[in-house]
């Protein structure tokens, strides 16, 4: 039995295509994968003062302090939206020693907090979970520095 080159090429092409779409078995890698959800919140280091913030800089922590917020009407030209009628609300958590920790860095859109959050949490003691940064520059080559938390979770504090 003699096969033409077209038949051989077709069979090879089909087998290659079928191998591409064949199911891939999951890896059995022994490399542990870190999932931030796997770290129970009761095992996180607690930040209540500036010294804690400095010591735990860059780490995922539980930050406890008083929630404060400020709401204002921005200049519509700075929003990039003609006839902008909304309000901006930015919030921070004030630690026991009056150190202020912004919720997200000021230039980040997530730093604009929902009005209902600000109303329900304002002047309350809160527990915030996230990665903290101590006096990080606000921009490249900036002299202005800000401490902030990249917030994952926020709730009213319960002893």
XYZ file of C-alpha atoms in Angstrom:
159
model
C 0.000 0.000 0.000
C 1.447 3.286 -1.114
C 0.626 6.646 0.587
C 0.814 9.919 -1.242
C 2.701 12.834 0.272
C -0.609 14.717 0.631
C -2.046 11.914 2.764
C 1.037 11.769 4.983
C 1.038 15.551 5.416
C -2.682 15.541 6.272
C -2.271 12.802 8.881
C 0.677 14.625 10.470
C -1.221 17.929 10.524
C -4.278 16.339 12.133
C -2.180 14.597 14.808
C -0.358 17.847 15.628
C -3.648 19.754 15.937
C -5.147 17.053 18.159
C -2.085 17.125 20.418
C -2.356 20.896 20.785
C -5.938 20.635 22.021
C -5.385 17.552 24.162
C -6.209 18.077 27.838
C -3.230 19.016 29.980
C -2.835 17.255 33.286
C -2.365 19.543 36.306
C 1.144 19.941 37.596
C 2.294 18.036 40.629
C 4.823 20.699 41.546
C 5.958 20.678 45.140
C 6.532 24.454 45.154
C 4.170 25.933 47.769
C 1.826 28.632 46.535
C 1.110 31.523 48.906
C -2.455 32.700 48.945
C -3.044 35.772 51.113
C -6.439 34.373 52.066
C -4.691 31.393 53.683
C -3.193 33.593 56.403
C -5.870 33.843 59.091
C -6.538 37.436 60.101
C -6.025 36.534 63.762
C -2.405 35.597 62.916
C -1.530 38.969 61.351
C 0.769 41.430 63.124
C -1.128 44.409 64.563
C -0.311 48.049 63.822
C -1.544 50.556 66.435
C 1.355 53.054 66.527
C 3.989 54.631 64.289
C 6.702 52.258 65.574
C 4.564 49.288 64.486
C 4.077 50.875 61.067
C 7.842 51.356 60.642
C 8.652 47.824 61.829
C 6.034 46.178 59.606
C 6.573 48.358 56.518
C 5.679 46.452 53.336
C 3.899 43.639 55.169
C 0.299 42.462 55.288
C -1.058 43.494 58.687
C -4.131 44.303 60.733
C -4.184 48.072 61.310
C -6.369 49.392 64.144
C -7.251 53.053 64.559
C -9.871 55.802 64.225
C -11.406 56.263 60.769
C -11.609 59.879 59.624
C -12.753 61.250 56.301
C -12.919 64.476 54.358
C -15.446 65.201 51.594
C -15.227 68.068 49.117
C -16.405 69.188 45.716
C -13.442 69.061 43.312
C -12.674 71.535 40.573
C -14.523 70.079 37.527
C -11.503 70.830 35.329
C -9.319 68.543 37.451
C -11.753 65.625 37.121
C -11.594 65.479 33.337
C -15.399 65.324 33.264
C -17.258 68.389 32.025
C -19.942 69.565 34.475
C -18.820 67.060 37.137
C -21.316 67.295 40.011
C -19.991 64.630 42.369
C -18.059 64.773 45.607
C -14.672 63.354 46.511
C -14.243 61.555 49.833
C -10.804 60.559 51.084
C -10.260 58.687 54.311
C -7.464 57.793 56.647
C -6.969 55.822 59.800
C -5.463 57.672 62.753
C -3.352 55.479 65.019
C -3.121 55.751 68.839
C -0.180 58.177 68.605
C -1.943 60.360 65.966
C 0.024 58.891 63.038
C -2.152 59.175 59.931
C -2.389 56.274 57.477
C -4.253 56.971 54.238
C -6.527 54.344 52.751
C -4.624 53.750 49.499
C -2.065 56.282 48.215
C -3.554 59.702 47.422
C -2.965 59.451 43.669
C -4.778 56.116 43.443
C -8.447 56.210 42.370
C -9.229 53.682 45.107
C -8.331 56.360 47.654
C -11.687 57.961 46.784
C -13.914 56.213 49.277
C -17.647 55.493 48.981
C -19.778 58.048 50.808
C -21.739 55.332 52.652
C -18.470 53.880 53.995
C -17.366 57.299 55.229
C -20.728 57.969 56.885
C -20.897 54.610 58.675
C -17.228 54.487 59.765
C -16.370 58.151 60.410
C -14.863 58.674 63.894
C -15.253 54.961 64.677
C -12.451 52.580 65.638
C -11.846 50.298 62.647
C -9.786 47.274 61.740
C -8.166 47.406 58.307
C -6.350 44.514 56.696
C -3.826 45.105 53.940
C -0.223 45.868 53.088
C 1.142 49.004 54.791
C 3.729 51.440 53.462
C 5.475 53.879 55.791
C 6.133 57.354 54.380
C 6.353 56.275 50.748
C 6.977 59.040 48.169
C 3.765 60.090 46.417
C 5.521 60.264 43.043
C 8.920 59.550 41.555
C 11.460 62.075 42.920
C 8.756 63.558 45.164
C 9.663 65.117 48.493
C 6.087 64.569 49.702
C 5.661 61.307 51.567
C 2.601 59.485 52.804
C 1.927 56.407 54.895
C -0.891 54.289 53.501
C -2.525 50.891 53.497
C -3.415 48.997 50.325
C -6.753 47.980 51.746
C -8.115 44.451 51.390
C -10.736 44.532 54.134
C -12.278 47.177 56.408
C -14.707 46.749 59.270
C -15.642 48.273 62.587
C -13.317 47.057 65.333
C -14.558 44.552 67.890
C -12.383 43.622 70.904
